[in-house]
Short mmCIF file of N, CA and C in Angstrom, two decimals:
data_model
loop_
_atom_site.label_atom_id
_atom_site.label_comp_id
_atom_site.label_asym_id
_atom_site.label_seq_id
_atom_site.Cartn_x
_atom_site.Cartn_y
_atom_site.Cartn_z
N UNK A 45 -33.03 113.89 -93.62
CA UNK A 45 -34.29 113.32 -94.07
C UNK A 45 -34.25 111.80 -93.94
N UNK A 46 -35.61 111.17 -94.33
CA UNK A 46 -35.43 109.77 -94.23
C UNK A 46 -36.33 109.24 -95.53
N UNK A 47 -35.37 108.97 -96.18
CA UNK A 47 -35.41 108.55 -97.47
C UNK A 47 -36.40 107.25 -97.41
N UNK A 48 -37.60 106.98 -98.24
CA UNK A 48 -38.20 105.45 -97.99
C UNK A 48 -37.18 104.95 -99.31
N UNK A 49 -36.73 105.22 -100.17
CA UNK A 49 -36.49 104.48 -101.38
C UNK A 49 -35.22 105.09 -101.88
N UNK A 50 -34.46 104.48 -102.51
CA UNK A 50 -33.03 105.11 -103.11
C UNK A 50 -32.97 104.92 -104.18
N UNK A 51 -33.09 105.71 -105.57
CA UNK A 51 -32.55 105.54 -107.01
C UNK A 51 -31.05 105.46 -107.04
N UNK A 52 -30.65 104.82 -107.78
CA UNK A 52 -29.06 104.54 -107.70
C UNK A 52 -29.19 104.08 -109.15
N UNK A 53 -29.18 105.46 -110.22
CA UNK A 53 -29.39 104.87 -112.10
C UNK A 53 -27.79 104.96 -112.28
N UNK A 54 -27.06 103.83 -112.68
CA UNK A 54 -25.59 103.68 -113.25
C UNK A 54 -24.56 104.54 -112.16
N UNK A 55 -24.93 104.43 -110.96
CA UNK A 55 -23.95 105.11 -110.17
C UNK A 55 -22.14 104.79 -110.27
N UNK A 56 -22.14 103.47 -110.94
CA UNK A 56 -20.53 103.31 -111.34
C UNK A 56 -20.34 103.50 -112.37
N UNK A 57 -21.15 104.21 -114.01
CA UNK A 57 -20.81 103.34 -115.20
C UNK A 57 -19.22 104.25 -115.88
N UNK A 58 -18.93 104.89 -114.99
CA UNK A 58 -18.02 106.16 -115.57
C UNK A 58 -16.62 105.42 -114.98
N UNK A 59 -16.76 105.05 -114.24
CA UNK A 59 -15.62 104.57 -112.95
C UNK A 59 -15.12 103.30 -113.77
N UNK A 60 -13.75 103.42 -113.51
CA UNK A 60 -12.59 101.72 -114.19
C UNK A 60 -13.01 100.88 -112.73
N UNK A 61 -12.49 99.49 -112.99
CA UNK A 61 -12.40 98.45 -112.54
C UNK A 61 -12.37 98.60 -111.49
N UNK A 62 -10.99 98.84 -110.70
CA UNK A 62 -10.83 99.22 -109.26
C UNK A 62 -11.67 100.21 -108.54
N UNK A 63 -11.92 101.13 -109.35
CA UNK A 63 -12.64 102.27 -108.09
C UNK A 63 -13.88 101.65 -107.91
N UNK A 64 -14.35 100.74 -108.91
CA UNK A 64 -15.90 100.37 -108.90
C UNK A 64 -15.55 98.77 -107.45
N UNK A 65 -14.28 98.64 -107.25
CA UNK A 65 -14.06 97.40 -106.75
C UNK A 65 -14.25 98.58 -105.50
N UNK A 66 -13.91 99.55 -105.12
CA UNK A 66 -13.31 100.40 -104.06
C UNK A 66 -14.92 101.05 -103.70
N UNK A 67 -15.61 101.39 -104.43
CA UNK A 67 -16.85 101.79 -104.20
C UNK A 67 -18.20 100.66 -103.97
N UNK A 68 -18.32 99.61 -104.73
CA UNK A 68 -18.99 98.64 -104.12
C UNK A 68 -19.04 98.12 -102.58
N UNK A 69 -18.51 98.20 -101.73
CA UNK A 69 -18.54 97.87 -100.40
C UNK A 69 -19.36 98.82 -99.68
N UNK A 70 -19.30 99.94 -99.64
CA UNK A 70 -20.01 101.45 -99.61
C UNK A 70 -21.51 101.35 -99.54
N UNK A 71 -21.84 100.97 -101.00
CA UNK A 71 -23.18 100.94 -101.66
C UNK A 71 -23.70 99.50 -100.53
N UNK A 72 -22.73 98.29 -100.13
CA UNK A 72 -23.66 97.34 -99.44
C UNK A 72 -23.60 97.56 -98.46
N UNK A 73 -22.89 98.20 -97.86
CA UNK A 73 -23.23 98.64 -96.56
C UNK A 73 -24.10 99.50 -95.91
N UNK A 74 -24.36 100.55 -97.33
CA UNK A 74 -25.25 101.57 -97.00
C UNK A 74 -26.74 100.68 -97.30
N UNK A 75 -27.06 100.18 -98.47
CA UNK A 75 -28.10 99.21 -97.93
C UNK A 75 -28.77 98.55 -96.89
N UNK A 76 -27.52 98.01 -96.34
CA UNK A 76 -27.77 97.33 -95.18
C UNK A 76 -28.13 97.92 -94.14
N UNK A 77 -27.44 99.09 -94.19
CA UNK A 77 -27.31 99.69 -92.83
C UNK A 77 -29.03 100.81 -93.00
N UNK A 78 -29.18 101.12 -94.12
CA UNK A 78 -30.52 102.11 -94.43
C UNK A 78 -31.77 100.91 -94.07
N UNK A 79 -31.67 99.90 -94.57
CA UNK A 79 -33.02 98.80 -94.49
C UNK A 79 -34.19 99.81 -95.29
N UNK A 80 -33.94 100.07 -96.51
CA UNK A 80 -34.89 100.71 -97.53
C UNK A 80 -34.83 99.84 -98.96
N UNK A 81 -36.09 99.94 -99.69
CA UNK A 81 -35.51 99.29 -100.71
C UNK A 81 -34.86 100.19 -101.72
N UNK A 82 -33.98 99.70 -102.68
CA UNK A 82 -33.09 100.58 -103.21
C UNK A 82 -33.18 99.66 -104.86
N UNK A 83 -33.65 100.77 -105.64
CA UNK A 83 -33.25 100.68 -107.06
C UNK A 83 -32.35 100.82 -107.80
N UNK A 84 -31.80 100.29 -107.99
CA UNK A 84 -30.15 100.12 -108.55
C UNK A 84 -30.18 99.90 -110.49
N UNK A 85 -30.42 100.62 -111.32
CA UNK A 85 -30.48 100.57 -112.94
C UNK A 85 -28.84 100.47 -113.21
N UNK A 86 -28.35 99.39 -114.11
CA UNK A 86 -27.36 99.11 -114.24
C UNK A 86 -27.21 98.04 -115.59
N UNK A 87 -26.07 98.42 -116.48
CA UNK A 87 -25.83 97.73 -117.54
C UNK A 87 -25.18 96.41 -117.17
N UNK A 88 -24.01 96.57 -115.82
CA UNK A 88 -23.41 95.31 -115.43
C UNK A 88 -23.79 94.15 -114.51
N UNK A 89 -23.67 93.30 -115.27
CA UNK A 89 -24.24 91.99 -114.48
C UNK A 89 -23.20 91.51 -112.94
N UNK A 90 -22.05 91.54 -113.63
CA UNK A 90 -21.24 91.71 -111.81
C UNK A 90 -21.72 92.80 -110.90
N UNK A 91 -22.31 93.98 -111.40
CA UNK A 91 -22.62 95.26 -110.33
C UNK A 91 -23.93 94.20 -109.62
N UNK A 92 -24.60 94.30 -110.32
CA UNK A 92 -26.21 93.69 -110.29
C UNK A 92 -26.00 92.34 -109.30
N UNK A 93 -25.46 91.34 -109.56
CA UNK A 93 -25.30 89.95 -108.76
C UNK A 93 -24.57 90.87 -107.48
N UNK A 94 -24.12 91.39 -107.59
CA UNK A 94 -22.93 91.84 -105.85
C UNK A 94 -24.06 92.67 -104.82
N UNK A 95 -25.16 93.46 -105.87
CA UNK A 95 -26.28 94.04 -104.65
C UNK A 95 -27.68 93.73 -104.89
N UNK A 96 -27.75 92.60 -106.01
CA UNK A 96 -29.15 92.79 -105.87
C UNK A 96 -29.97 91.71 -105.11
N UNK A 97 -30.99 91.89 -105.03
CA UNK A 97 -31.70 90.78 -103.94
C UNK A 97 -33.10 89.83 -104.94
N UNK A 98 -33.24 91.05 -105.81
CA UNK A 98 -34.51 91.00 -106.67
C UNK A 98 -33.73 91.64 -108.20
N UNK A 99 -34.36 91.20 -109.12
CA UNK A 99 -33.91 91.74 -110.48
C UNK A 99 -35.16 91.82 -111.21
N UNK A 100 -35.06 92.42 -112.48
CA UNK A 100 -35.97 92.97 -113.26
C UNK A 100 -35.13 93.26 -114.81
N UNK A 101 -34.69 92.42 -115.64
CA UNK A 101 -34.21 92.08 -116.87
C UNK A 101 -35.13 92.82 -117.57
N UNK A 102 -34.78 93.87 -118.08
CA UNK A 102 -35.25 94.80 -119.45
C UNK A 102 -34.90 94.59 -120.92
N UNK A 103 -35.16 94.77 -121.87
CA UNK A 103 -34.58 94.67 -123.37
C UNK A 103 -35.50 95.83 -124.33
N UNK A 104 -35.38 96.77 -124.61
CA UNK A 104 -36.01 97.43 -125.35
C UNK A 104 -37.19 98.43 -124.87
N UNK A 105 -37.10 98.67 -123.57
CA UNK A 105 -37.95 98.92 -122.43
C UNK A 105 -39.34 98.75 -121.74
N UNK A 106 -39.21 97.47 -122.02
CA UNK A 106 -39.94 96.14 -121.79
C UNK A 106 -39.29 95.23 -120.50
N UNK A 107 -40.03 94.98 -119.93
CA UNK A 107 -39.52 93.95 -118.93
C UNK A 107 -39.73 92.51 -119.41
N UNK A 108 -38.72 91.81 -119.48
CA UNK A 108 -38.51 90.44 -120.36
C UNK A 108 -39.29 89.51 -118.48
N UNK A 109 -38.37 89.51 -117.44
CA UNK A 109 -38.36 88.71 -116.32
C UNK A 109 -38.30 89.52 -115.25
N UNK A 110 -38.92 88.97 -114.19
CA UNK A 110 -38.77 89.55 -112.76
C UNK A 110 -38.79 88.30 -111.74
N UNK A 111 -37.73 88.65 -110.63
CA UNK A 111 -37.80 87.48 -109.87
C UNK A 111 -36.33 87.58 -109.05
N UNK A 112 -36.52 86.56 -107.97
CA UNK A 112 -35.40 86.49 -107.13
C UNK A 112 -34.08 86.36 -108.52
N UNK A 113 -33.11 87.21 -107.29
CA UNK A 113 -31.75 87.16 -108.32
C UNK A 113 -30.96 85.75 -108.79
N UNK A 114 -30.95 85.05 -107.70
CA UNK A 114 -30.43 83.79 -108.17
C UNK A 114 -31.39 82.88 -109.40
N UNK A 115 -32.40 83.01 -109.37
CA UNK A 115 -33.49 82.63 -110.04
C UNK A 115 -33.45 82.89 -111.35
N UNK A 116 -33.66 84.07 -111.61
CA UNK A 116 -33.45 85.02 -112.80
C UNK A 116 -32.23 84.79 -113.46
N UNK A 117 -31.27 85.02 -112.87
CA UNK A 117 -29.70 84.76 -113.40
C UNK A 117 -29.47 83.39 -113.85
N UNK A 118 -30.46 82.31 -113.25
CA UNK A 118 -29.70 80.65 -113.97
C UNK A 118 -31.00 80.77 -114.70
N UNK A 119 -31.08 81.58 -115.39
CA UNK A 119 -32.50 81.58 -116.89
C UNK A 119 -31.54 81.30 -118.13
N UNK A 120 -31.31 80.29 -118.93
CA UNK A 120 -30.88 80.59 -119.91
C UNK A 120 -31.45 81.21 -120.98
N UNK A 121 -32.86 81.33 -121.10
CA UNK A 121 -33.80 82.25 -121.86
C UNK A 121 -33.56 83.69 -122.19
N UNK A 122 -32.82 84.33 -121.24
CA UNK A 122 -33.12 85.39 -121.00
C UNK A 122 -31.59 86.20 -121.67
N UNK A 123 -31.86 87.39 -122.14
CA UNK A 123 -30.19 87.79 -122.65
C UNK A 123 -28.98 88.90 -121.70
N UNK A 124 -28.92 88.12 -120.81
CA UNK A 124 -28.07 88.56 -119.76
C UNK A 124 -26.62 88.27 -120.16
N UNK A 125 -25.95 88.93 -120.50
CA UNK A 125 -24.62 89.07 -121.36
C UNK A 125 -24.05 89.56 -120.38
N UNK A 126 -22.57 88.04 -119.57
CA UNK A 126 -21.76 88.42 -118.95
C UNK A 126 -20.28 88.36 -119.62
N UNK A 127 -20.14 89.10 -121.12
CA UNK A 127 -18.95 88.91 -121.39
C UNK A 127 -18.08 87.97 -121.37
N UNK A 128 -16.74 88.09 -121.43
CA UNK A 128 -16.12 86.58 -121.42
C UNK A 128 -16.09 86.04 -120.53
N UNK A 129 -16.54 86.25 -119.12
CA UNK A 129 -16.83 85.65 -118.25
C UNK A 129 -17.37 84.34 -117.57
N UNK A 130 -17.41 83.22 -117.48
CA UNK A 130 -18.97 82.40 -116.70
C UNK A 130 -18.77 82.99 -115.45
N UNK A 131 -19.50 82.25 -114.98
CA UNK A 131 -20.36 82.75 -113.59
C UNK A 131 -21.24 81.54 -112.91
N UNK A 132 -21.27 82.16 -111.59
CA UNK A 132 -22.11 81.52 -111.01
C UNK A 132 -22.92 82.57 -109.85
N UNK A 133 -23.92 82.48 -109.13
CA UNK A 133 -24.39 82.94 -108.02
C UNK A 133 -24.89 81.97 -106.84
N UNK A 134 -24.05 82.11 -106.02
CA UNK A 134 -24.06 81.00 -104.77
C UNK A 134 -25.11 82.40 -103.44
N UNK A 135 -25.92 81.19 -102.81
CA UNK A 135 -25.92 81.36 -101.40
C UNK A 135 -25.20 81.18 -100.42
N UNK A 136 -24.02 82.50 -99.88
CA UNK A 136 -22.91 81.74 -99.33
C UNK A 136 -23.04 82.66 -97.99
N UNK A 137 -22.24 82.25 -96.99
CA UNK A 137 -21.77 83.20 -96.14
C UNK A 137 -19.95 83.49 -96.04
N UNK A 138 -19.69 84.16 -95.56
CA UNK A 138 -18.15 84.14 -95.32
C UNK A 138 -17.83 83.34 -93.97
N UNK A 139 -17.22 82.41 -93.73
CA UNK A 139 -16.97 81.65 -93.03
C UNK A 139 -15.29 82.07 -92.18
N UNK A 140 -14.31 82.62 -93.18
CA UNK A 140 -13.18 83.41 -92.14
C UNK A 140 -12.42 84.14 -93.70
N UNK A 141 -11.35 84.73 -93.16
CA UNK A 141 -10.60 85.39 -94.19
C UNK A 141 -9.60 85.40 -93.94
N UNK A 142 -8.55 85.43 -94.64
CA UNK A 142 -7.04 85.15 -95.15
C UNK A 142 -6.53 86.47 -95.38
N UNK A 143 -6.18 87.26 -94.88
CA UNK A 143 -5.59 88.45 -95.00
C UNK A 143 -4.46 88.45 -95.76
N UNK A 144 -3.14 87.53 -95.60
CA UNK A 144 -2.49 87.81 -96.43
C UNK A 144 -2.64 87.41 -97.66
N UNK A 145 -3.66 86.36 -97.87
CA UNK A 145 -3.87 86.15 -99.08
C UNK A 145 -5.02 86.22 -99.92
N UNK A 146 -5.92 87.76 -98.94
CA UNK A 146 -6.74 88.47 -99.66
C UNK A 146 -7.90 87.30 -100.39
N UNK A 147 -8.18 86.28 -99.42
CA UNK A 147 -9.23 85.48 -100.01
C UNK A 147 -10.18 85.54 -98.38
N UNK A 148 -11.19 84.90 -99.44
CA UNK A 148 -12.57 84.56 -98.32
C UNK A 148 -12.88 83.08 -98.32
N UNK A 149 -13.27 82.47 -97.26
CA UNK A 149 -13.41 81.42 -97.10
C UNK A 149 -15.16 81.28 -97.00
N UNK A 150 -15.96 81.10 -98.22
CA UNK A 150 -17.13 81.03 -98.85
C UNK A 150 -17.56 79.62 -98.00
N UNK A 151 -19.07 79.50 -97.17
CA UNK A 151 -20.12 78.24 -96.94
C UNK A 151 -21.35 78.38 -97.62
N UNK A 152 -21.55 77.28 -98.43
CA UNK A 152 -22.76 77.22 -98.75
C UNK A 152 -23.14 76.04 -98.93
N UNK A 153 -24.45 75.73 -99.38
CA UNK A 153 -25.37 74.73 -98.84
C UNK A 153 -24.80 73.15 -99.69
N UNK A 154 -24.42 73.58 -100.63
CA UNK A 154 -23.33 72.58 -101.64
C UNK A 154 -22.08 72.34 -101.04
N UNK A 155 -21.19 73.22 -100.28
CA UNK A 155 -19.90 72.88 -99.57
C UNK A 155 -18.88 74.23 -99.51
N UNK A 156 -18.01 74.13 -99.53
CA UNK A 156 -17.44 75.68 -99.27
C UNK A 156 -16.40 75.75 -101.03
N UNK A 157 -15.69 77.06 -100.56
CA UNK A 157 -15.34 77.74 -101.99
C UNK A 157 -14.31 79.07 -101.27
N UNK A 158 -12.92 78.84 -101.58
CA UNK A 158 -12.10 79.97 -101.43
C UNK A 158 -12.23 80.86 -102.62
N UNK A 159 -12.81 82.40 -102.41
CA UNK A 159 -12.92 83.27 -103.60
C UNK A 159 -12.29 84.27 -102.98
N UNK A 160 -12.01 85.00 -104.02
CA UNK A 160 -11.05 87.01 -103.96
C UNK A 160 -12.09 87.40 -102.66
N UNK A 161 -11.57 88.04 -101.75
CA UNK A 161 -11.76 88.97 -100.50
C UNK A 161 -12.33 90.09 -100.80
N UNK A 162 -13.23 90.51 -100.50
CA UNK A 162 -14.55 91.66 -101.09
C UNK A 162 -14.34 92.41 -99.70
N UNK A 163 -13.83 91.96 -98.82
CA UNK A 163 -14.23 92.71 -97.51
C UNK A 163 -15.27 92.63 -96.42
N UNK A 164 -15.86 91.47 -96.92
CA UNK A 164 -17.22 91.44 -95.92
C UNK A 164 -16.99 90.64 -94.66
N UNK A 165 -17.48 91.10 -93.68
CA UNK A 165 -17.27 90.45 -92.45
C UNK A 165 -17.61 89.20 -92.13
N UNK A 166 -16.83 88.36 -91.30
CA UNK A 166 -17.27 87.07 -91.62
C UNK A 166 -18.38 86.83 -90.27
N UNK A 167 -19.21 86.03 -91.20
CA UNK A 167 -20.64 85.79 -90.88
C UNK A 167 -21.75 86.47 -91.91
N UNK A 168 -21.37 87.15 -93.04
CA UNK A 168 -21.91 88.01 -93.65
C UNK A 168 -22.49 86.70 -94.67
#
């Protein structure tokens, strides 16, 4: 069949750390590779920043915000709880990768950034 749209409600929330590290690559590729839009419902804000393009912040089942992801995410208004975490969300591409040392060599419009190796091809 040819799917116009993909529900994807908490497809990791059962899964530990790694398998969700091991299964995320999957989910962006199949995106990419489908060119459909895809609804992704999710409690985690790392799941959410790694595929989303667009967001839609809920609280009580109400929509608080809607809007580009980078946008939405530097809201301090809004109650997006990333744990002990900070964060950031860059416009980057992968510029090359370090195999043995499992990093990516991040460009973006501010300057570059060596981060953990996700797997994405460089130019991505």
């Amino acid at each position: 069949t040819s799917p116009r749209l993909l529900l994807r409600d908490e497809p990791l929330a059962a899964l530990d750390h790694a398998r969700k590290q091991e299964i995320l690559p999957y989910l962006e590729r199949l995106h990419d590779e489908l060119d459909i839009p895809v609804l992704y419902v999710s409690h985690a804000p790392d799941e959410v920043a790694r595929l989303a393009d667009h967001i839609v912040v809920m609280e009580g089942g109400r929509a608080l915000a809607t809007g580009p992801l980078t946008d939405t995410l530097a809201r301090l208004d809004l109650p997006i709880k990333l744990g002990e975490d900070a964060g950031v969300v860059l416009d980057a591409v992968v510029a090359e990768r370090d195999a043995e040392w499992h990093l990516a060599h991040m460009e973006f419009a501010g300057g570059r950034l060596w981060v953990r190796d996700h797997g994405l091809p460089v130019g991505h």
